[in-house]
mmCIF file with all atom_site columns, C-alpha atoms in Angstrom:
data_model
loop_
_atom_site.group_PDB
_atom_site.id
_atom_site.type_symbol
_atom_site.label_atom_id
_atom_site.label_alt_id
_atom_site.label_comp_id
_atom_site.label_asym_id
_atom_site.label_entity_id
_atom_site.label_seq_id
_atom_site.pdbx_PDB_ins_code
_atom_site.Cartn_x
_atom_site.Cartn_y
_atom_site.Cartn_z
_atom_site.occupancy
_atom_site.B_iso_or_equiv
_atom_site.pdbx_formal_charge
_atom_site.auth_seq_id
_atom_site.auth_comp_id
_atom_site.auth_asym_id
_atom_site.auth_atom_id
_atom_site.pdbx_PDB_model_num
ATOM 1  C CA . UNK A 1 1  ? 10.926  7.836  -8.831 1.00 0.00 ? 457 UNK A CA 1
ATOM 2  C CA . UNK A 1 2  ? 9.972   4.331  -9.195 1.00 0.00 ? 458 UNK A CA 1
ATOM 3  C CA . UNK A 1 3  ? 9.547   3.665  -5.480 1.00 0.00 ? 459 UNK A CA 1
ATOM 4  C CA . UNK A 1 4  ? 7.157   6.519  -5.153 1.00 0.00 ? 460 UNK A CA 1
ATOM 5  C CA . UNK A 1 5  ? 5.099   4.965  -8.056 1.00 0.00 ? 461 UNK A CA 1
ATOM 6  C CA . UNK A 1 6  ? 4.831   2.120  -5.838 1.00 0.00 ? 462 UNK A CA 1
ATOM 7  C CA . UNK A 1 7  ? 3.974   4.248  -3.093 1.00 0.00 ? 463 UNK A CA 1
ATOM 8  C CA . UNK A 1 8  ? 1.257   5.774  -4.804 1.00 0.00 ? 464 UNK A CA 1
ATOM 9  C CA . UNK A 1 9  ? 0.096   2.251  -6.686 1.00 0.00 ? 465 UNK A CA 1
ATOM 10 C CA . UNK A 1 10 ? -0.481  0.616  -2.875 1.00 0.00 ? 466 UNK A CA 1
ATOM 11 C CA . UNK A 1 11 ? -2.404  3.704  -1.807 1.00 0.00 ? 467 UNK A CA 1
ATOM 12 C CA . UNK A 1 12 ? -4.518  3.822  -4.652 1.00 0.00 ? 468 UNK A CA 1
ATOM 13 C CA . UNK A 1 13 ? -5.250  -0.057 -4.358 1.00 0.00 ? 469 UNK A CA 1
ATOM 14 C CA . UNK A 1 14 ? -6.051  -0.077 -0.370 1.00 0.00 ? 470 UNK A CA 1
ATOM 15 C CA . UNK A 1 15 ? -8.506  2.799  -0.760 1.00 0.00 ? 471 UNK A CA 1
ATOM 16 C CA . UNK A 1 16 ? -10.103 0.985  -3.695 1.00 0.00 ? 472 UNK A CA 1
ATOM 17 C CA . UNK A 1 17 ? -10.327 -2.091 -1.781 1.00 0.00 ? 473 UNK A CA 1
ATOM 18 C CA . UNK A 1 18 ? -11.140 -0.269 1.504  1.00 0.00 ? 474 UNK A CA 1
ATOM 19 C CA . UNK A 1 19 ? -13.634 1.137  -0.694 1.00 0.00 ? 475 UNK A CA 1
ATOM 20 C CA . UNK A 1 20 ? -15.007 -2.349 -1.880 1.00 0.00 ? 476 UNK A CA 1
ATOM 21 C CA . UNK A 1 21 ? -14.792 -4.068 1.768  1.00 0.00 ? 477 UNK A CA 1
ATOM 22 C CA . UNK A 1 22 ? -12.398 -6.189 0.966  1.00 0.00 ? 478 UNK A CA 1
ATOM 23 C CA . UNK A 1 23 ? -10.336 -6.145 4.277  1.00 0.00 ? 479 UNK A CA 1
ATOM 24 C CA . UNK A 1 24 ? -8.204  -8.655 4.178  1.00 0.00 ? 480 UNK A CA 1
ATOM 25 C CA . UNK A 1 25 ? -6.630  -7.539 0.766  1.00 0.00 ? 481 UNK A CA 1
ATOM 26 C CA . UNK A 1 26 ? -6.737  -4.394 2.639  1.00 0.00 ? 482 UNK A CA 1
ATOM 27 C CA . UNK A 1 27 ? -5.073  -5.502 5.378  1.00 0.00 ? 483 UNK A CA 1
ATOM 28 C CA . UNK A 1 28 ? -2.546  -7.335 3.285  1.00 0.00 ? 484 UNK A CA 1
ATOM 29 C CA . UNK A 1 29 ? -1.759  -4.321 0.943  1.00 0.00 ? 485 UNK A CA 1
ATOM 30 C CA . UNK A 1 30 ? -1.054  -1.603 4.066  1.00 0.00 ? 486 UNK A CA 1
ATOM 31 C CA . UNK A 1 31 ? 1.324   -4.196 5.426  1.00 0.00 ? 487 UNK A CA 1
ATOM 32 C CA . UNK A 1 32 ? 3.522   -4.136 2.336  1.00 0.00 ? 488 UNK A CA 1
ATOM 33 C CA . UNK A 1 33 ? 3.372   -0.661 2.233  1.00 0.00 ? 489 UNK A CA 1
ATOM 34 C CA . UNK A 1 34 ? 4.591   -0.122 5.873  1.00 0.00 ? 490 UNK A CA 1
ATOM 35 C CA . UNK A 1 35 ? 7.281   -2.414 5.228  1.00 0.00 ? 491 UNK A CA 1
ATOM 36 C CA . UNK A 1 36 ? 8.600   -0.245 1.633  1.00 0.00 ? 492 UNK A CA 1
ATOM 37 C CA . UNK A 1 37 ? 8.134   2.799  3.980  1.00 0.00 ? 493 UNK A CA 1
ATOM 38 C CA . UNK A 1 38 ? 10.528  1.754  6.366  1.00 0.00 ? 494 UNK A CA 1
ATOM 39 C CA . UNK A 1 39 ? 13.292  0.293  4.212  1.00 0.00 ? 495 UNK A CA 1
ATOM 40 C CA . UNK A 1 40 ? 12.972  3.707  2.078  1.00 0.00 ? 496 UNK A CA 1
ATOM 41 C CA . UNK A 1 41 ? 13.794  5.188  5.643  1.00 0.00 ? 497 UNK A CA 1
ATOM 42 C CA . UNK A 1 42 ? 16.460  2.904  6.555  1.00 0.00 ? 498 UNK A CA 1
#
């Protein structure tokens, strides 16, 4: 449950910053969320 708070916490903050054309938070943010994607997987 908590990890899909996360989840949902690092989407919500890359579209807002997406949204505010910040790109390198942007960047920054999708990273770490790639990276708690694939250990949930693993």
């Amino acid at each position: 449950m908590k990890e899909q708070m996360t989840v949902e916490m690092l989407r919500y903050q890359i579209a807002k910053y997406r949204v505010m054309g910040n790109g390198a938070m942007c960047q920054e943010l999708t990273a770490l969320l790639q990276k708690k994607l694939a250990a949930a997987v693993a």
